[in-house]
Amino acid sequence: MKIDVKQDLLSLNNAVAAENRALFNSKNLFTINIMGSPGAGKTTLLERLITQICNDAVVAVIEGDLATARDAQRIAACDVPVIQINTDGGCHLDAEMIAKVVKGFDLAQTDLLLIENVGNLVCPAAFDLGEDLRMLVLSITEGEDKPGKYPTAFMAADVVVLNKMDLKDYLDTDTESLIADILAINHNIKIFSTSCRVGKLEGMEDLAAYIVDAMRLKKQGKIKRG
Amino acid sequence: MHEASLMENLLSIAQESLSGYNVIKINCMSVKAGRLANILPDALRFAFQSLAAEPFAGARLEIEVLPITARCLDCGTEYQSMNIPLVCSHCGSNVAEILSGSEVYLDSIDFDEK
Ligand SMILES: Nc1nc2c(ncn2[C@@H]2O[C@H](COP(=O)(O)OP(=O)(O)O)[C@@H](O)[C@H]2O)c(=O)[nH]1
Ligand SMILES: [Mg+2]
Ligand SMILES: [Zn+2]
């Protein structure tokens, strides 16, 4: 005999993500899921953003990585609360991992939770964590073919940050066509260009202002996801 | 690649769905995955072979990849596509609202009962 099941394999993750989202909403907390390849500059961008934003918002950070607490140590040096999750080889963070660790923060006193996902351009996008905003960090050193090769990552993102712009003159990457390709995949995506290089910082004010704005809109009850 | 963790979920969903039946043999499990779910059928099959115990071991795993369905925001046409960027089948626009394509689900189980 044959029975219909029709049950989503991600239903468990999606249910926990919905609980996370409800918790974050009840605490008026704005959350960003930061994704991108290993080495794109996610942790460095967080370090710069925290410096830029800390006067406007109380920030907390979750660092996801296969192993080691190195990124968490870098963030802790910025003087914000940080919790490291090691996935032991797992290619993505899931909603359950987030649910387990957020209890370690004083959420009521936090405005902005930044979550650095495991370095991977494919898998994290499939796992909702309960975030408000999905940010993809792509460094221009990765080449302009990445949107075409990993289109689903760009489809799932709300914001893409083109990082390492300080290296533009040393590379043959055609950033104009890179941007056009990204917009063809996702016309709603917001694109920022940044350099996190000390002495050549670029684009931090714009990105920080966008995040602070989105955070305020949420506090006023004007945006709600999920 | 997270096919192994999806397979663990699939097996526990299947187990639950069959709990009221007296199963002697499972013939086939059918999985549907939207194009945006990034499922590699071979990796999912490999995960099945590594993780499936009785009564699932030996069953056939049928995997169908479903196209993205979208609505053109320029002309309103609803269309399906396996390719990205999306291109409206009517007017050629890239600008679309995605209606489905991220889903991945256990569709049905075919088995023999005592
Ligand atoms: N030139 C340049 N290097 C950068 C920039 N952002 C990050 N990096 C470097 O890229 C490497 C990887 O950065 P990291 O933040 O650890 O990447 P993650 O793996 O995405 O977290 C480090 O050596 C950073 O110093 C940038 O804007 N310009
Ligand atoms: Mg990092
Ligand atoms: Zn059209």
Short mmCIF file of C-alpha atoms and ligand atoms in Angstrom, two decimals:
data_model
loop_
_atom_site.label_atom_id
_atom_site.label_comp_id
_atom_site.label_asym_id
_atom_site.label_seq_id
_atom_site.Cartn_x
_atom_site.Cartn_y
_atom_site.Cartn_z
CA MET A 1 0.00 0.00 0.00
CA LYS A 2 0.99 3.62 -0.45
CA ILE A 3 0.51 6.49 1.99
CA ASP A 4 0.89 10.21 1.37
CA VAL A 5 3.19 11.93 3.84
CA LYS A 6 3.91 15.37 2.35
CA GLN A 7 5.99 16.52 5.30
CA ASP A 8 8.83 19.00 4.92
CA LEU A 9 12.23 17.66 5.97
CA LEU A 10 13.03 21.08 7.41
CA SER A 11 9.77 21.33 9.37
CA LEU A 12 11.52 20.79 12.70
CA ASN A 13 14.07 23.51 11.98
CA ASN A 14 11.34 25.84 10.73
CA ALA A 15 9.29 25.31 13.88
CA VAL A 16 12.23 26.14 16.16
CA ALA A 17 13.10 29.14 13.96
CA ALA A 18 9.53 30.42 14.44
CA GLU A 19 9.97 30.10 18.22
CA ASN A 20 13.27 31.99 18.04
CA ARG A 21 11.62 34.70 15.97
CA ALA A 22 8.78 35.04 18.47
CA LEU A 23 11.30 35.31 21.32
CA PHE A 24 13.35 37.96 19.47
CA ASN A 25 10.20 39.91 18.63
CA SER A 26 9.04 39.85 22.25
CA LYS A 27 12.42 41.34 23.30
CA ASN A 28 12.43 43.89 20.47
CA LEU A 29 15.68 42.40 19.28
CA PHE A 30 16.88 42.80 15.69
CA THR A 31 18.86 39.83 14.36
CA ILE A 32 21.11 39.43 11.33
CA ASN A 33 22.28 36.10 9.87
CA ILE A 34 25.65 36.74 8.20
CA MET A 35 26.67 34.24 5.53
CA GLY A 36 29.47 33.87 3.00
CA SER A 37 32.49 31.82 1.97
CA PRO A 38 35.36 31.21 4.39
CA GLY A 39 37.65 34.23 4.22
CA ALA A 40 35.11 36.63 2.69
CA GLY A 41 35.68 38.90 5.69
CA LYS A 42 32.62 38.17 7.85
CA THR A 43 34.43 38.40 11.19
CA THR A 44 36.43 41.47 10.15
CA LEU A 45 33.24 43.17 8.97
CA LEU A 46 31.62 42.41 12.34
CA GLU A 47 34.59 43.95 14.15
CA ARG A 48 34.32 47.15 12.09
CA LEU A 49 30.50 47.27 12.29
CA ILE A 50 30.50 46.88 16.05
CA THR A 51 32.84 49.86 16.39
CA GLN A 52 30.58 51.83 14.06
CA ILE A 53 27.27 50.85 15.68
CA CYS A 54 28.05 50.53 19.40
CA ASN A 55 26.94 54.10 20.14
CA ASP A 56 23.50 53.47 18.60
CA ALA A 57 22.82 49.93 19.77
CA VAL A 58 23.69 47.33 22.38
CA VAL A 59 25.19 44.50 20.34
CA ALA A 60 25.64 40.77 21.02
CA VAL A 61 27.29 38.24 18.71
CA ILE A 62 27.03 34.51 17.99
CA GLU A 63 29.99 33.04 16.13
CA GLY A 64 29.46 29.83 14.17
CA ASP A 65 32.44 27.81 13.00
CA LEU A 66 33.43 24.22 12.33
CA ALA A 67 35.97 24.34 15.15
CA THR A 68 37.98 26.72 17.40
CA ALA A 69 36.92 29.84 19.29
CA ARG A 70 39.22 32.18 17.34
CA ASP A 71 36.48 34.35 15.85
CA ALA A 72 34.75 34.67 19.24
CA GLN A 73 38.05 35.80 20.77
CA ARG A 74 38.40 38.46 18.08
CA ILE A 75 34.86 39.70 18.78
CA ALA A 76 35.31 39.59 22.56
CA ALA A 77 38.18 42.04 22.09
CA CYS A 78 35.55 44.53 20.82
CA ASP A 79 34.01 44.40 24.28
CA VAL A 80 30.62 42.92 23.36
CA PRO A 81 29.11 39.67 24.67
CA VAL A 82 29.87 36.79 22.31
CA ILE A 83 29.06 33.06 22.29
CA GLN A 84 30.87 30.58 20.05
CA ILE A 85 29.07 27.62 18.48
CA ASN A 86 31.25 24.85 17.04
CA THR A 87 29.38 22.65 14.59
CA ASP A 88 32.05 19.89 14.62
CA GLY A 89 32.11 19.66 10.85
CA GLY A 90 28.46 20.66 10.30
CA CYS A 91 28.14 22.91 7.26
CA HIS A 92 25.58 25.34 8.70
CA LEU A 93 24.01 26.70 11.89
CA ASP A 94 20.46 25.56 12.62
CA ALA A 95 17.65 27.08 14.65
CA GLU A 96 18.11 24.63 17.54
CA MET A 97 21.76 25.66 18.03
CA ILE A 98 20.67 29.29 18.25
CA ALA A 99 17.81 28.47 20.66
CA LYS A 100 20.26 26.72 22.99
CA VAL A 101 22.74 29.57 23.26
CA VAL A 102 20.60 32.74 23.21
CA LYS A 103 19.63 32.09 26.83
CA GLY A 104 23.21 33.09 27.63
CA PHE A 105 22.55 36.72 26.64
CA ASP A 106 20.58 39.39 28.45
CA LEU A 107 18.18 39.72 25.49
CA ALA A 108 15.97 42.38 27.05
CA GLN A 109 19.02 44.67 27.25
CA THR A 110 20.21 43.87 23.71
CA ASP A 111 19.17 45.72 20.54
CA LEU A 112 21.08 43.87 17.86
CA LEU A 113 22.14 40.22 17.60
CA LEU A 114 24.69 39.47 14.89
CA ILE A 115 25.07 35.80 13.95
CA GLU A 116 28.11 34.77 11.88
CA ASN A 117 27.21 31.54 10.09
CA VAL A 118 29.62 28.77 9.12
CA GLY A 119 31.75 29.79 6.10
CA ASN A 120 29.83 28.21 3.21
CA LEU A 121 28.01 29.71 0.25
CA VAL A 122 25.46 26.89 -0.18
CA CYS A 123 24.02 25.29 2.94
CA PRO A 124 23.31 28.04 5.51
CA ALA A 125 20.68 29.66 3.29
CA ALA A 126 18.40 26.61 3.67
CA PHE A 127 18.23 26.91 7.46
CA ASP A 128 16.08 29.66 8.91
CA LEU A 129 17.43 30.73 12.31
CA GLY A 130 14.65 33.19 13.13
CA GLU A 131 16.59 36.21 11.86
CA ASP A 132 15.18 39.50 10.57
CA LEU A 133 17.82 40.08 7.92
CA ARG A 134 20.03 37.81 5.84
CA MET A 135 23.35 39.35 4.89
CA LEU A 136 25.69 37.76 2.40
CA VAL A 137 29.34 38.84 2.45
CA LEU A 138 31.14 38.33 -0.86
CA SER A 139 34.71 39.52 -1.29
CA ILE A 140 35.60 40.75 -4.75
CA THR A 141 38.68 38.46 -4.63
CA GLU A 142 36.28 35.51 -5.02
CA GLY A 143 35.63 36.45 -8.65
CA GLU A 144 32.60 37.71 -10.54
CA ASP A 145 31.26 34.25 -11.42
CA LYS A 146 30.00 33.53 -7.89
CA PRO A 147 26.41 34.80 -8.30
CA GLY A 148 26.00 32.53 -11.34
CA LYS A 149 27.53 29.55 -9.57
CA TYR A 150 25.76 29.99 -6.22
CA PRO A 151 22.51 31.70 -7.26
CA THR A 152 20.41 30.33 -4.40
CA ALA A 153 22.57 32.11 -1.81
CA PHE A 154 21.90 35.42 -3.58
CA MET A 155 18.22 34.64 -3.94
CA ALA A 156 17.85 34.02 -0.22
CA ALA A 157 19.72 37.15 0.91
CA ASP A 158 18.27 40.57 1.73
CA VAL A 159 21.62 42.35 1.66
CA VAL A 160 24.90 41.59 -0.07
CA VAL A 161 28.12 43.22 1.05
CA LEU A 162 30.86 43.38 -1.59
CA ASN A 163 33.94 43.38 0.60
CA LYS A 164 37.67 43.99 0.04
CA MET A 165 36.97 46.92 -2.29
CA ASP A 166 40.41 48.26 -1.31
CA LEU A 167 41.83 45.55 -3.61
CA LYS A 168 39.77 46.60 -6.63
CA ASP A 169 42.70 48.14 -8.49
CA TYR A 170 44.77 44.96 -8.10
CA LEU A 171 42.10 42.65 -9.49
CA ASP A 172 40.42 42.10 -12.84
CA THR A 173 37.05 41.61 -11.16
CA ASP A 174 34.44 43.60 -13.08
CA THR A 175 32.37 44.92 -10.18
CA GLU A 176 29.81 46.57 -12.48
CA SER A 177 28.87 43.29 -14.11
CA LEU A 178 29.06 41.55 -10.73
CA ILE A 179 26.41 43.93 -9.42
CA ALA A 180 24.26 43.52 -12.55
CA ASP A 181 24.41 39.71 -12.19
CA ILE A 182 23.37 39.89 -8.54
CA LEU A 183 20.42 42.17 -9.35
CA ALA A 184 19.29 39.86 -12.18
CA ILE A 185 19.08 37.03 -9.64
CA ASN A 186 17.45 39.10 -6.89
CA HIS A 187 16.07 42.52 -7.81
CA ASN A 188 15.13 43.27 -4.17
CA ILE A 189 18.61 42.78 -2.77
CA LYS A 190 20.39 45.77 -1.23
CA ILE A 191 24.04 46.03 -2.26
CA PHE A 192 26.83 47.69 -0.23
CA SER A 193 30.50 48.03 -1.12
CA THR A 194 32.98 47.93 1.76
CA SER A 195 36.61 47.75 2.67
CA CYS A 196 37.45 46.54 6.18
CA ARG A 197 41.16 47.20 5.70
CA VAL A 198 42.50 49.46 8.45
CA GLY A 199 43.54 52.77 6.91
CA LYS A 200 41.36 52.13 3.85
CA LEU A 201 37.99 51.71 5.53
CA GLU A 202 35.12 52.20 3.12
CA GLY A 203 31.35 51.91 3.24
CA MET A 204 31.00 51.27 7.00
CA GLU A 205 28.87 54.36 7.71
CA ASP A 206 26.35 53.47 4.99
CA LEU A 207 26.01 49.87 6.05
CA ALA A 208 25.80 50.78 9.74
CA ALA A 209 23.16 53.43 9.00
CA TYR A 210 21.10 50.91 7.03
CA ILE A 211 21.22 48.42 9.91
CA VAL A 212 20.38 51.01 12.57
CA ASP A 213 17.46 52.18 10.42
CA ALA A 214 16.12 48.65 9.96
CA MET A 215 16.49 48.09 13.69
CA ARG A 216 14.50 51.24 14.51
CA LEU A 217 11.76 50.32 12.02
CA LYS A 218 11.39 46.97 13.74
CA LYS A 219 11.21 48.60 17.18
CA GLN A 220 8.41 50.82 15.86
CA GLY A 221 6.63 47.67 14.70
CA LYS A 222 6.94 48.59 11.03
CA ILE A 223 8.64 45.48 9.71
CA LYS A 224 8.01 41.91 10.64
CA ARG A 225 9.27 38.82 8.95
CA GLY A 226 7.90 35.30 9.00
CA MET B 1 26.31 19.57 2.07
CA HIS B 2 23.67 18.81 4.61
CA GLU B 3 22.03 15.82 2.93
CA ALA B 4 22.91 13.62 5.93
CA SER B 5 20.98 15.76 8.39
CA LEU B 6 18.02 15.93 5.97
CA MET B 7 18.12 12.14 5.68
CA GLU B 8 17.99 11.76 9.47
CA ASN B 9 14.86 13.95 9.46
CA LEU B 10 13.39 11.96 6.58
CA LEU B 11 13.87 8.67 8.38
CA SER B 12 12.30 9.92 11.59
CA ILE B 13 9.33 11.39 9.68
CA ALA B 14 8.93 8.07 7.81
CA GLN B 15 9.13 6.09 11.05
CA GLU B 16 6.43 8.26 12.59
CA SER B 17 4.17 8.05 9.53
CA LEU B 18 4.35 4.24 9.59
CA SER B 19 3.82 3.81 13.32
CA GLY B 20 0.20 2.65 12.96
CA TYR B 21 0.97 0.01 10.31
CA ASN B 22 2.28 -3.51 10.44
CA VAL B 23 5.08 -3.05 7.93
CA ILE B 24 6.93 -6.04 6.52
CA LYS B 25 8.75 -4.38 3.66
CA ILE B 26 9.22 -0.85 2.36
CA ASN B 27 9.31 -0.68 -1.41
CA CYS B 28 9.80 2.97 -2.19
CA MET B 29 10.03 6.38 -0.58
CA SER B 30 9.40 9.40 -2.76
CA VAL B 31 11.11 12.72 -2.05
CA LYS B 32 10.41 16.02 -3.80
CA ALA B 33 12.92 18.85 -3.68
CA GLY B 34 12.50 22.34 -5.09
CA ARG B 35 15.31 23.63 -7.32
CA LEU B 36 16.19 26.25 -4.69
CA ALA B 37 16.71 23.67 -1.95
CA ASN B 38 20.14 22.78 -3.41
CA ILE B 39 19.67 19.05 -2.91
CA LEU B 40 22.12 16.77 -4.70
CA PRO B 41 20.16 13.57 -5.42
CA ASP B 42 23.34 11.46 -5.37
CA ALA B 43 24.38 12.84 -1.99
CA LEU B 44 20.89 12.18 -0.62
CA ARG B 45 21.03 8.59 -1.93
CA PHE B 46 24.43 8.10 -0.39
CA ALA B 47 23.14 9.40 2.95
CA PHE B 48 20.20 7.00 2.67
CA GLN B 49 22.48 4.04 2.05
CA SER B 50 24.67 4.98 5.01
CA LEU B 51 21.90 5.77 7.49
CA ALA B 52 18.91 3.57 6.64
CA ALA B 53 18.36 0.59 8.96
CA GLU B 54 15.56 -2.01 8.84
CA PRO B 55 12.89 -1.75 7.55
CA PHE B 56 14.13 1.11 5.36
CA ALA B 57 17.40 -0.43 4.14
CA GLY B 58 16.95 -1.76 0.63
CA ALA B 59 13.97 0.45 -0.21
CA ARG B 60 14.05 2.50 -3.39
CA LEU B 61 14.54 6.22 -2.93
CA GLU B 62 12.83 8.26 -5.63
CA ILE B 63 13.95 11.88 -5.83
CA GLU B 64 12.26 14.42 -8.03
CA VAL B 65 13.59 17.96 -8.40
CA LEU B 66 10.74 20.46 -8.82
CA PRO B 67 11.10 23.70 -10.78
CA ILE B 68 10.88 27.12 -9.19
CA THR B 69 7.45 28.68 -9.64
CA ALA B 70 7.35 32.45 -9.92
CA ARG B 71 5.08 35.35 -10.79
CA CYS B 72 6.43 38.03 -13.09
CA LEU B 73 6.17 41.44 -11.44
CA ASP B 74 6.15 43.18 -14.82
CA CYS B 75 3.40 41.32 -16.67
CA GLY B 76 1.83 39.04 -14.04
CA THR B 77 2.53 35.74 -15.81
CA GLU B 78 3.04 32.72 -13.55
CA TYR B 79 5.78 30.45 -14.84
CA GLN B 80 8.14 27.63 -13.89
CA SER B 81 11.89 27.52 -14.28
CA MET B 82 14.83 25.24 -13.51
CA ASN B 83 17.27 28.05 -14.29
CA ILE B 84 18.45 31.12 -12.40
CA PRO B 85 18.29 34.06 -13.10
CA LEU B 86 14.59 33.65 -13.65
CA VAL B 87 13.36 34.87 -17.04
CA CYS B 88 9.65 35.46 -17.58
CA SER B 89 8.36 33.08 -20.25
CA HIS B 90 6.07 35.83 -21.54
CA CYS B 91 7.98 39.13 -21.43
CA GLY B 92 11.57 38.18 -20.54
CA SER B 93 11.73 40.17 -17.29
CA ASN B 94 14.01 39.03 -14.40
CA VAL B 95 11.84 40.69 -11.81
CA ALA B 96 9.66 38.10 -10.12
CA GLU B 97 8.05 37.02 -6.92
CA ILE B 98 9.01 33.46 -5.98
CA LEU B 99 6.01 31.28 -5.20
CA SER B 100 7.78 27.99 -4.49
CA GLY B 101 11.06 26.17 -4.98
CA SER B 102 12.73 25.92 -1.54
CA GLU B 103 10.64 23.02 -0.29
CA VAL B 104 12.05 19.54 0.28
CA TYR B 105 9.63 16.94 1.54
CA LEU B 106 8.85 13.27 1.91
CA ASP B 107 5.95 12.87 -0.48
CA SER B 108 4.84 9.26 -0.08
CA ILE B 109 5.84 5.79 1.13
CA ASP B 110 5.01 2.56 -0.66
CA PHE B 111 5.18 -0.56 1.54
CA ASP B 112 3.84 -4.07 2.13
CA GLU B 113 1.76 -4.82 5.20
CA LYS B 114 1.36 -8.08 7.07
N1 LIG C 1 42.36 43.67 1.93
C1 LIG C 1 41.31 43.34 2.68
N2 LIG C 1 41.38 42.24 3.48
C2 LIG C 1 40.30 41.93 4.23
C3 LIG C 1 39.11 42.70 4.21
N3 LIG C 1 38.21 42.13 5.03
C4 LIG C 1 38.81 41.04 5.56
N4 LIG C 1 40.07 40.91 5.09
C5 LIG C 1 41.05 39.84 5.39
O1 LIG C 1 40.55 38.60 4.90
C6 LIG C 1 40.94 37.53 5.74
C7 LIG C 1 39.71 36.73 6.19
O2 LIG C 1 38.90 37.57 6.99
P1 LIG C 1 37.85 37.00 8.07
O3 LIG C 1 37.15 38.18 8.62
O4 LIG C 1 38.52 36.09 9.03
O5 LIG C 1 36.90 36.15 7.10
P2 LIG C 1 35.68 35.16 7.46
O6 LIG C 1 36.20 33.78 7.31
O7 LIG C 1 34.64 35.47 6.43
O8 LIG C 1 35.22 35.48 8.85
C8 LIG C 1 41.68 38.16 6.90
O9 LIG C 1 43.06 38.08 6.65
C9 LIG C 1 41.22 39.61 6.88
O10 LIG C 1 42.16 40.50 7.41
C10 LIG C 1 39.07 43.87 3.35
O11 LIG C 1 38.08 44.61 3.25
N5 LIG C 1 40.20 44.12 2.61
MG MG C 2 34.96 34.24 10.54
ZN ZN C 3 6.61 38.90 -17.62
#
